[in-house]
């Protein structure tokens, strides 16, 4: 399918606007009629001109320069907020956003994920990222908006566990690639074996926050369904901690149902086989809980509801609100249950808001959560980490600000792990590894509050413990409270920190039991070696002193071994 004639011109204009070329005010596009009206020209002040250097602005001249700022323009200048702080981190962020989308799509479609991640060096400090999946694919009409428009997606308004939340990630990665290399995002997608595969090349018009389609055509593709995304960016590839290699390994650990083929630059591909052949339990969408709704949101919900009376609105728009609970909220607030919600004043809605905490309401349902599970988490640790001991625990669901969440913790100890270095702390939110801002994260703060000395690890004050261990913490929630748009650290809500600490203490107790058991076994082996080493010599001495025969000497040695074994066990 050939691209329309005007697309090349629009693409050039979009890229020009991305790099900050000046535009006349008449070229700007606004969402509101008021902003679209031409601004009045500055009027002469009647005073003597003071020269270019001494000229001051007035209200009219300042109004002439006012215009709407698109979200794309904002993040072009503030890309560090999305995780594109530096070239090394930008590479990791771009890969992560594409992988998150692929895993979410596969799981929602009930498909065991098969992912291919490729990073190839195009030139010095320039890399091409390709992420391919076997998911359900994307319908042709949606591809431009998904990859060429920030704050566009299907997840923001759904209250359920999912990796993406804001509809920014993959389009922001493409925008960063466009900023640093001038290259568009390349997408191939197919929704079924009998449907054609579509190839798109998409740029972003940052002034309008709109996609510009540079290419749209049907192509041959060997996959029956799935999506492949290619982004060329300016980046730096390094190994070690906080690298793409580390991210892929941790992703395989937190997603044991996924198979991942990873090809790093100038290296042979690595295959992370799936540990489980079952998909995680499907997370179901739930309604917001009354305890987690703020006043402004409640006012909007009341005005927009399609319920005929307030009682029905509370029941249908919130979770865990029965008819009796709705009646009690209305009674405490002093508002009639039969009142029309749209006709309530702001003061009446505030009375409802103040009444909600005074009414006992059940905790929100946890069907929106999909934890990894103790067994799969332990098996994943055993498969990915060379260790002598592995354990995992899944805490019961809990609630913060009306949002359900669940904490899981795992621990691997011994084996080939370094004994003289601080432990490795793996942090995850909704199965996604968190690589940066470790010190600002609730997981780290909870880990620092645990007394690891009691569990057999050395620990200095205010530091993570030292020893041959990997600690894994996963927070599953319908809405993860990240500290920023880059989704690198979890906010330290007291309820969350408490649950993480309890989970870490449980795996710590199991580690302490293992360490004590192994220490006792080592002591027993040491004592046994003493018995086996010195008893024969004692038998020989008794034979010489008492003139025993060889047979009596051997019997004496066996009797002594039995006596010492009994005393050792006692």
XYZ file of C-alpha atoms in Angstrom:
570
model
C 0.000 0.000 0.000
C 1.647 3.233 -1.109
C 1.903 6.204 1.237
C -0.216 9.295 0.361
C 1.548 11.998 -1.628
C 1.759 14.570 1.193
C 3.285 12.290 3.803
C 6.920 13.053 2.879
C 6.372 16.793 3.330
C 4.561 16.295 6.644
C 7.386 14.005 7.829
C 9.991 16.655 7.035
C 7.936 19.273 8.877
C 7.536 16.946 11.869
C 11.256 16.280 12.102
C 12.002 19.995 11.704
C 9.656 20.805 14.572
C 11.286 18.083 16.686
C 14.684 19.713 16.378
C 13.276 23.115 17.314
C 13.059 24.947 13.967
C 11.067 28.163 14.469
C 7.477 28.262 13.240
C 5.240 31.210 12.596
C 2.373 31.604 15.097
C -0.125 30.885 12.315
C 1.363 27.364 11.925
C 0.701 26.311 15.511
C -2.162 23.921 16.207
C -4.221 24.282 19.380
C -6.898 22.077 20.892
C -9.056 24.991 22.054
C -10.907 27.586 19.922
C -9.742 30.378 22.198
C -6.089 29.507 21.729
C -6.619 29.292 17.947
C -7.640 32.971 17.716
C -4.805 35.308 16.667
C -3.312 37.190 19.577
C -3.732 40.980 19.515
C -0.789 42.971 18.255
C 1.071 45.073 20.814
C -0.124 48.670 20.867
C 2.119 51.645 20.979
C 2.621 52.785 24.542
C 2.845 56.470 23.679
C 6.106 56.707 25.571
C 9.472 57.375 23.986
C 11.153 54.160 22.868
C 14.017 53.242 25.125
C 15.976 51.141 22.603
C 16.167 47.428 22.039
C 18.213 46.709 25.144
C 16.049 48.696 27.532
C 12.673 47.610 26.178
C 10.323 46.040 28.729
C 7.394 43.707 28.128
C 3.789 44.547 28.862
C 0.735 42.280 29.201
C -0.151 42.551 25.510
C 3.320 41.707 24.202
C 3.603 38.773 26.606
C 0.163 37.502 25.534
C 1.292 37.548 21.901
C 3.822 34.805 22.632
C 1.569 32.483 24.621
C 0.807 29.130 23.020
C -0.133 25.615 23.973
C 2.703 23.194 24.792
C 2.228 19.624 23.656
C 3.244 16.699 25.867
C 5.758 15.642 23.185
C 7.469 19.035 23.306
C 7.625 18.866 27.082
C 9.303 15.461 27.159
C 11.630 16.394 24.305
C 13.196 18.948 26.664
C 12.712 16.829 29.799
C 13.545 13.356 28.534
C 15.445 12.558 31.736
C 12.033 12.245 33.421
C 11.349 9.196 31.233
C 14.679 7.463 31.883
C 16.731 8.841 28.979
C 19.318 10.537 31.216
C 22.440 9.298 29.439
C 23.310 7.052 26.472
C 23.830 3.885 28.549
C 20.569 4.278 30.443
C 18.727 5.248 27.251
C 19.613 1.901 25.668
C 18.248 0.021 28.669
C 15.069 2.141 28.835
C 14.266 1.664 25.144
C 14.679 -2.119 25.386
C 12.608 -2.253 28.571
C 9.672 -0.334 27.107
C 9.483 -2.612 24.062
C 9.800 -5.803 26.144
C 7.100 -4.642 28.591
C 4.645 -4.113 25.731
C 5.439 -7.521 24.223
C 4.987 -9.433 27.478
C 1.734 -7.630 28.318
C 0.292 -8.304 24.863
C 1.179 -12.015 24.944
C -0.270 -12.546 28.423
C -3.518 -10.683 27.665
C -3.979 -12.867 24.571
C -3.236 -16.079 26.510
C -0.047 -16.799 24.523
C 3.166 -18.137 26.077
C 5.670 -15.369 25.196
C 8.515 -16.055 22.751
C 10.636 -12.911 22.580
C 13.666 -12.049 20.472
C 15.793 -9.073 21.589
C 18.543 -7.880 19.244
C 21.009 -5.022 19.713
C 23.324 -4.287 16.788
C 25.939 -1.565 16.442
C 25.243 0.620 13.418
C 28.063 3.103 13.968
C 30.083 4.478 16.842
C 27.648 5.360 19.666
C 24.664 4.351 17.520
C 22.678 1.145 17.965
C 19.632 -0.466 16.445
C 17.257 -2.149 18.901
C 14.833 -4.796 17.678
C 12.239 -6.556 19.847
C 10.040 -9.206 18.251
C 7.210 -11.186 19.864
C 4.609 -13.815 19.021
C 1.727 -11.826 20.501
C -1.662 -11.076 18.932
C -0.302 -8.247 16.784
C -1.688 -4.722 16.407
C -4.489 -3.724 14.050
C -3.246 -1.503 11.227
C -5.279 1.596 12.180
C -3.847 1.687 15.701
C -0.145 1.329 14.875
C 0.552 5.045 14.106
C -1.073 6.288 17.318
C 0.525 3.650 19.563
C 4.063 4.425 18.361
C 3.705 8.070 17.362
C 1.617 9.704 20.084
C 2.533 10.141 23.752
C -0.124 9.454 26.379
C -2.007 7.073 24.138
C -2.756 3.543 25.300
C -5.220 1.059 26.716
C -3.840 0.628 30.240
C -4.070 3.956 32.056
C -7.799 3.717 32.862
C -7.780 0.003 33.785
C -7.280 -0.963 37.422
C -5.412 -4.267 37.163
C -1.847 -5.521 37.360
C 0.044 -4.741 34.159
C 3.533 -3.612 33.264
C 2.656 -0.447 31.364
C 0.559 2.258 32.967
C 0.792 5.648 31.289
C 0.859 5.179 27.492
C 4.198 6.981 27.225
C 6.971 4.384 27.130
C 7.352 2.988 23.607
C 6.432 6.251 21.855
C 8.937 8.095 24.075
C 11.637 5.581 23.085
C 10.849 6.246 19.440
C 10.923 9.989 20.057
C 14.355 9.706 21.697
C 15.608 7.758 18.685
C 14.253 10.478 16.396
C 15.939 13.197 18.467
C 19.364 11.530 18.503
C 19.521 9.887 15.065
C 16.763 11.451 12.961
C 15.460 7.968 12.165
C 11.797 6.919 12.468
C 10.462 3.882 14.320
C 10.015 0.812 12.127
C 7.162 -1.574 12.954
C 6.042 -4.850 11.384
C 2.845 -6.385 12.759
C 0.422 -9.127 11.832
C -2.841 -10.080 13.543
C -3.443 -13.503 11.974
C -2.103 -16.120 9.568
C -4.713 -15.166 6.951
C -4.100 -11.434 7.358
C -1.306 -9.475 5.668
C 1.665 -8.159 7.634
C 1.987 -4.365 7.634
C 5.236 -2.415 7.671
C 5.166 1.119 9.085
C 7.798 3.794 9.504
C 6.569 6.456 11.906
C 7.878 9.809 13.096
C 6.389 12.128 15.718
C 5.280 15.705 15.147
C 6.242 17.020 18.575
C 4.311 20.296 18.263
C 1.058 18.441 17.696
C 1.917 15.225 19.581
C 0.754 13.373 16.486
C 2.164 10.551 14.358
C 3.515 11.137 10.874
C 3.410 8.013 8.691
C 6.464 7.849 6.426
C 5.777 4.362 5.104
C 2.751 2.065 5.142
C 2.865 -1.069 3.043
C 2.095 -4.783 3.095
C 5.104 -7.112 3.382
C 5.901 -10.803 3.598
C 6.622 -12.024 7.140
C 7.158 -15.557 8.387
C 5.282 -15.136 11.680
C 1.543 -16.013 11.739
C 1.004 -13.244 14.280
C 3.110 -10.886 16.361
C 4.928 -7.556 16.298
C 8.492 -6.444 15.600
C 9.714 -2.974 16.638
C 13.024 -1.437 15.527
C 14.412 1.790 16.971
C 17.773 3.348 16.102
C 19.198 5.453 18.917
C 22.381 7.105 20.108
C 23.542 4.947 22.998
C 26.386 3.214 24.811
C 26.457 -0.539 25.346
C 28.219 -1.798 28.479
C 28.199 -4.983 30.476
C 27.879 -5.429 34.226
C 25.341 -4.090 36.655
C 22.517 -1.899 35.338
C 23.236 -3.130 31.824
C 20.854 -4.536 29.225
C 22.420 -7.968 29.860
C 21.549 -7.702 33.548
C 18.025 -6.510 32.713
C 17.346 -9.446 30.380
C 18.576 -11.985 32.966
C 16.342 -10.485 35.649
C 13.381 -10.338 33.250
C 13.774 -14.059 32.582
C 13.888 -14.657 36.340
C 10.661 -12.716 37.030
C 8.850 -14.187 34.015
C 9.519 -17.935 34.196
C 6.790 -18.588 31.615
C 8.654 -16.605 28.906
C 11.285 -17.787 26.454
C 13.769 -15.039 25.533
C 16.422 -15.070 22.802
C 18.911 -12.265 23.397
C 21.587 -11.162 20.919
C 24.013 -8.563 22.289
C 26.399 -6.633 20.011
C 29.212 -8.784 18.592
C 28.162 -11.828 20.638
C 26.478 -15.148 20.042
C 22.750 -15.150 20.959
C 21.785 -16.430 24.404
C 18.602 -18.390 25.026
C 16.704 -18.128 28.315
C 14.344 -21.102 28.235
C 11.021 -20.897 30.038
C 10.902 -22.634 33.416
C 7.103 -23.028 33.401
C 4.737 -23.863 30.572
C 1.721 -22.294 32.263
C 0.748 -18.655 31.953
C 0.409 -16.670 35.178
C -3.139 -16.312 36.530
C -5.036 -13.681 34.565
C -5.440 -10.410 36.426
C -8.980 -9.031 36.250
C -9.978 -5.383 36.059
C -11.682 -4.008 39.170
C -13.476 -0.797 40.087
C -11.696 1.761 42.290
C -12.083 1.353 46.036
C -13.748 4.234 47.946
C -10.825 4.517 50.387
C -8.432 5.354 47.531
C -10.481 8.056 45.787
C -9.585 11.720 46.287
C -12.121 14.552 46.418
C -11.541 15.923 42.929
C -11.828 12.449 41.393
C -15.007 11.779 43.365
C -16.579 15.023 42.091
C -15.797 14.024 38.505
C -17.107 10.467 38.960
C -20.373 11.717 40.463
C -20.920 14.161 37.584
C -20.097 11.573 34.880
C -21.945 8.533 36.250
C -24.852 7.078 34.294
C -26.609 5.872 37.449
C -30.047 7.346 38.170
C -29.509 7.877 41.907
C -26.627 8.208 44.360
C -27.120 4.773 45.899
C -26.787 3.085 42.507
C -23.790 5.248 41.581
C -21.869 4.178 44.696
C -22.679 0.522 44.039
C -21.780 0.372 40.360
C -18.765 2.712 40.253
C -16.870 1.393 43.297
C -15.698 -2.000 44.455
C -16.915 -3.550 47.728
C -19.869 -1.146 48.051
C -23.080 -3.075 48.654
C -26.555 -1.545 48.961
C -26.208 -1.483 52.746
C -22.770 0.179 52.591
C -24.085 2.785 50.116
C -27.010 3.565 52.419
C -24.631 3.949 55.377
C -22.333 6.333 53.465
C -25.339 8.479 52.490
C -26.658 8.423 56.068
C -23.334 9.546 57.571
C -22.974 12.244 54.907
C -26.536 13.470 55.344
C -27.279 13.145 51.615
C -30.402 11.401 50.301
C -29.629 8.034 48.625
C -32.261 8.788 45.959
C -30.639 12.096 44.980
C -29.599 12.570 41.353
C -25.766 12.364 41.363
C -25.355 14.962 38.601
C -27.310 17.529 40.640
C -25.216 17.239 43.788
C -23.293 20.351 44.749
C -19.569 20.290 45.431
C -20.322 20.744 49.142
C -22.558 17.657 49.155
C -19.913 15.581 47.356
C -17.363 16.697 49.937
C -19.718 15.475 52.674
C -19.736 12.079 50.944
C -15.937 12.167 50.740
C -15.669 12.879 54.478
C -18.181 10.141 55.295
C -16.437 7.312 53.384
C -13.565 6.777 55.904
C -16.119 6.577 58.732
C -17.879 3.587 57.170
C -16.396 0.111 57.371
C -15.808 -1.198 53.844
C -14.203 -4.510 52.911
C -10.716 -4.427 51.383
C -10.670 -4.346 47.555
C -10.733 -7.670 45.690
C -7.361 -9.193 44.815
C -8.396 -10.773 41.504
C -6.620 -7.837 39.841
C -3.245 -9.227 41.022
C -1.130 -11.922 39.403
C 1.872 -12.766 41.601
C 4.680 -15.046 40.424
C 4.036 -17.604 43.185
C 6.391 -19.194 45.694
C 7.045 -22.370 43.706
C 7.817 -20.650 40.392
C 9.921 -17.995 42.084
C 12.001 -20.640 43.876
C 12.372 -22.702 40.686
C 13.395 -19.599 38.778
C 16.091 -18.789 41.339
C 17.383 -22.365 41.217
C 17.513 -22.261 37.402
C 19.151 -18.822 37.035
C 21.413 -18.528 40.112
C 24.198 -20.948 41.063
C 23.445 -21.406 44.756
C 23.256 -24.054 47.483
C 19.956 -22.880 48.912
C 16.902 -21.085 47.487
C 13.594 -20.138 49.067
C 10.652 -17.852 48.325
C 7.584 -16.486 50.074
C 4.392 -14.792 48.846
C 2.701 -12.533 51.382
C -1.101 -12.249 51.658
C -2.546 -9.301 49.690
C -2.678 -5.935 51.418
C -3.917 -2.401 50.626
C -2.453 1.100 50.388
C -4.718 4.072 49.640
C -7.419 1.714 48.503
C -5.117 -0.025 45.999
C -4.484 -3.767 46.463
C -0.900 -5.009 46.344
C 1.057 -8.154 47.123
C 4.706 -8.645 48.029
C 6.899 -11.623 47.156
C 10.461 -12.254 48.255
C 13.043 -14.832 47.301
C 16.580 -15.580 48.407
C 19.439 -17.659 46.957
C 22.530 -18.374 49.069
C 25.960 -19.952 48.672
C 27.247 -21.694 45.595
C 29.330 -19.512 43.313
C 28.108 -16.188 44.732
C 30.810 -13.800 46.053
C 31.115 -14.037 49.838
C 32.971 -10.773 50.503
C 30.694 -8.402 48.615
C 27.293 -6.868 49.453
C 24.341 -9.003 48.471
C 22.641 -8.507 45.102
C 19.226 -6.899 45.640
C 16.877 -7.537 42.721
C 13.884 -5.172 42.727
C 10.762 -5.780 40.639
C 7.407 -4.058 40.134
C 4.745 -6.023 38.244
C 7.464 -8.414 37.005
C 9.616 -5.566 35.613
C 13.213 -5.177 36.917
C 14.023 -1.814 38.516
C 17.630 -0.983 37.669
C 18.166 2.593 38.862
C 17.459 4.821 41.883
C 17.976 1.941 44.296
C 18.545 4.167 47.324
C 15.221 5.981 46.751
C 13.169 2.774 46.551
C 10.891 1.367 49.260
C 12.393 -2.100 48.656
C 15.884 -0.891 49.574
C 14.623 0.971 52.633
C 12.826 -2.160 53.838
C 15.924 -4.311 53.242
C 18.087 -1.889 55.237
C 15.651 -2.066 58.174
C 16.062 -5.854 58.547
C 18.638 -7.199 61.031
C 20.435 -9.661 58.752
C 23.040 -10.572 61.384
C 20.479 -12.778 63.073
C 20.158 -14.766 59.847
C 23.865 -15.482 59.363
C 24.955 -12.514 57.208
C 27.405 -9.779 58.171
C 25.979 -6.269 58.099
C 27.367 -2.803 58.775
C 25.080 -0.113 60.098
C 23.041 1.573 57.381
C 24.222 -0.815 54.655
C 23.016 -3.919 52.903
C 24.385 -7.170 54.323
C 27.548 -8.806 53.017
C 27.579 -12.424 51.949
C 27.026 -14.923 49.127
C 23.347 -14.130 48.561
C 20.866 -12.767 46.034
C 17.664 -11.233 47.431
C 14.629 -10.885 45.156
C 11.654 -8.630 45.996
C 8.573 -8.279 43.787
C 5.691 -5.847 44.284
C 2.517 -6.720 42.383
C -0.165 -4.031 42.358
C -3.039 -2.663 40.325
C -1.303 0.731 40.581
C 2.393 0.807 41.515
C 3.285 4.122 43.203
C 6.465 4.963 41.283
C 8.464 7.990 42.357
C 8.696 9.335 38.776
C 7.551 8.768 35.195
C 10.691 6.722 34.485
C 9.354 3.975 36.820
C 12.675 3.247 38.536
C 11.787 3.287 42.235
C 8.730 2.579 44.412
C 7.415 5.234 46.783
C 7.803 4.438 50.474
C 4.216 4.103 51.643
C 4.292 2.692 55.213
C 1.980 -0.206 54.270
C 4.261 -1.227 51.404
C 7.497 -0.964 53.411
C 5.946 -3.016 56.228
C 4.876 -5.855 53.897
C 8.283 -5.953 52.187
C 10.008 -6.086 55.568
C 7.805 -8.969 56.737
C 8.529 -10.912 53.544
C 12.274 -10.353 53.911
C 12.182 -11.437 57.540
C 10.443 -14.685 56.532
C 13.057 -15.614 53.911
C 15.713 -14.470 56.388
C 14.453 -16.921 59.017
C 14.602 -19.731 56.468
C 18.139 -18.695 55.543
C 19.120 -18.653 59.231
C 17.776 -22.187 59.687
C 19.753 -23.369 56.643
C 22.969 -21.682 57.803
C 22.658 -23.140 61.335
C 21.905 -26.618 59.956
C 24.910 -26.464 57.647
C 27.092 -25.220 60.487
C 25.985 -28.117 62.685
C 26.628 -30.543 59.843
C 30.125 -29.094 59.404
C 30.825 -29.438 63.150
C 29.614 -33.039 63.101
C 31.783 -33.837 60.105
C 34.750 -32.298 61.852
C 34.187 -34.364 65.003
C 33.676 -37.498 62.926
C 36.990 -36.867 61.199
C 38.676 -36.653 64.638
C 37.151 -39.968 65.664
C 38.204 -41.678 62.466
C 41.681 -40.182 62.723
C 42.606 -40.835 66.387
C 40.598 -43.917 67.544
C 42.783 -46.397 65.605
C 45.863 -44.966 67.321
C 44.189 -45.382 70.731
C 43.413 -49.005 69.816
C 47.064 -49.656 68.986
C 48.192 -48.111 72.305
C 45.699 -50.273 74.272
C 46.946 -53.373 72.448
C 50.544 -52.620 73.452
C 49.714 -51.749 77.088
C 47.243 -54.570 77.756
C 48.682 -57.147 75.385
C 45.423 -57.504 73.410
C 45.041 -59.656 70.362
C 44.214 -58.064 67.035
C 40.605 -59.230 67.261
C 40.125 -57.760 70.779
C 41.831 -54.563 69.677
C 39.406 -54.185 66.750
C 36.427 -54.832 69.062
C 37.721 -52.193 71.481
C 38.060 -49.668 68.663
C 34.460 -50.315 67.503
C 33.165 -49.976 71.080
C 34.981 -46.667 71.524
C 33.536 -45.336 68.233
C 30.013 -46.235 69.340
C 30.472 -44.590 72.743
C 31.851 -41.374 71.159
C 29.082 -41.281 68.534
C 26.426 -41.547 71.271
C 28.033 -38.810 73.337
C 28.404 -36.546 70.248
C 24.712 -36.841 69.379
C 23.648 -36.181 72.965
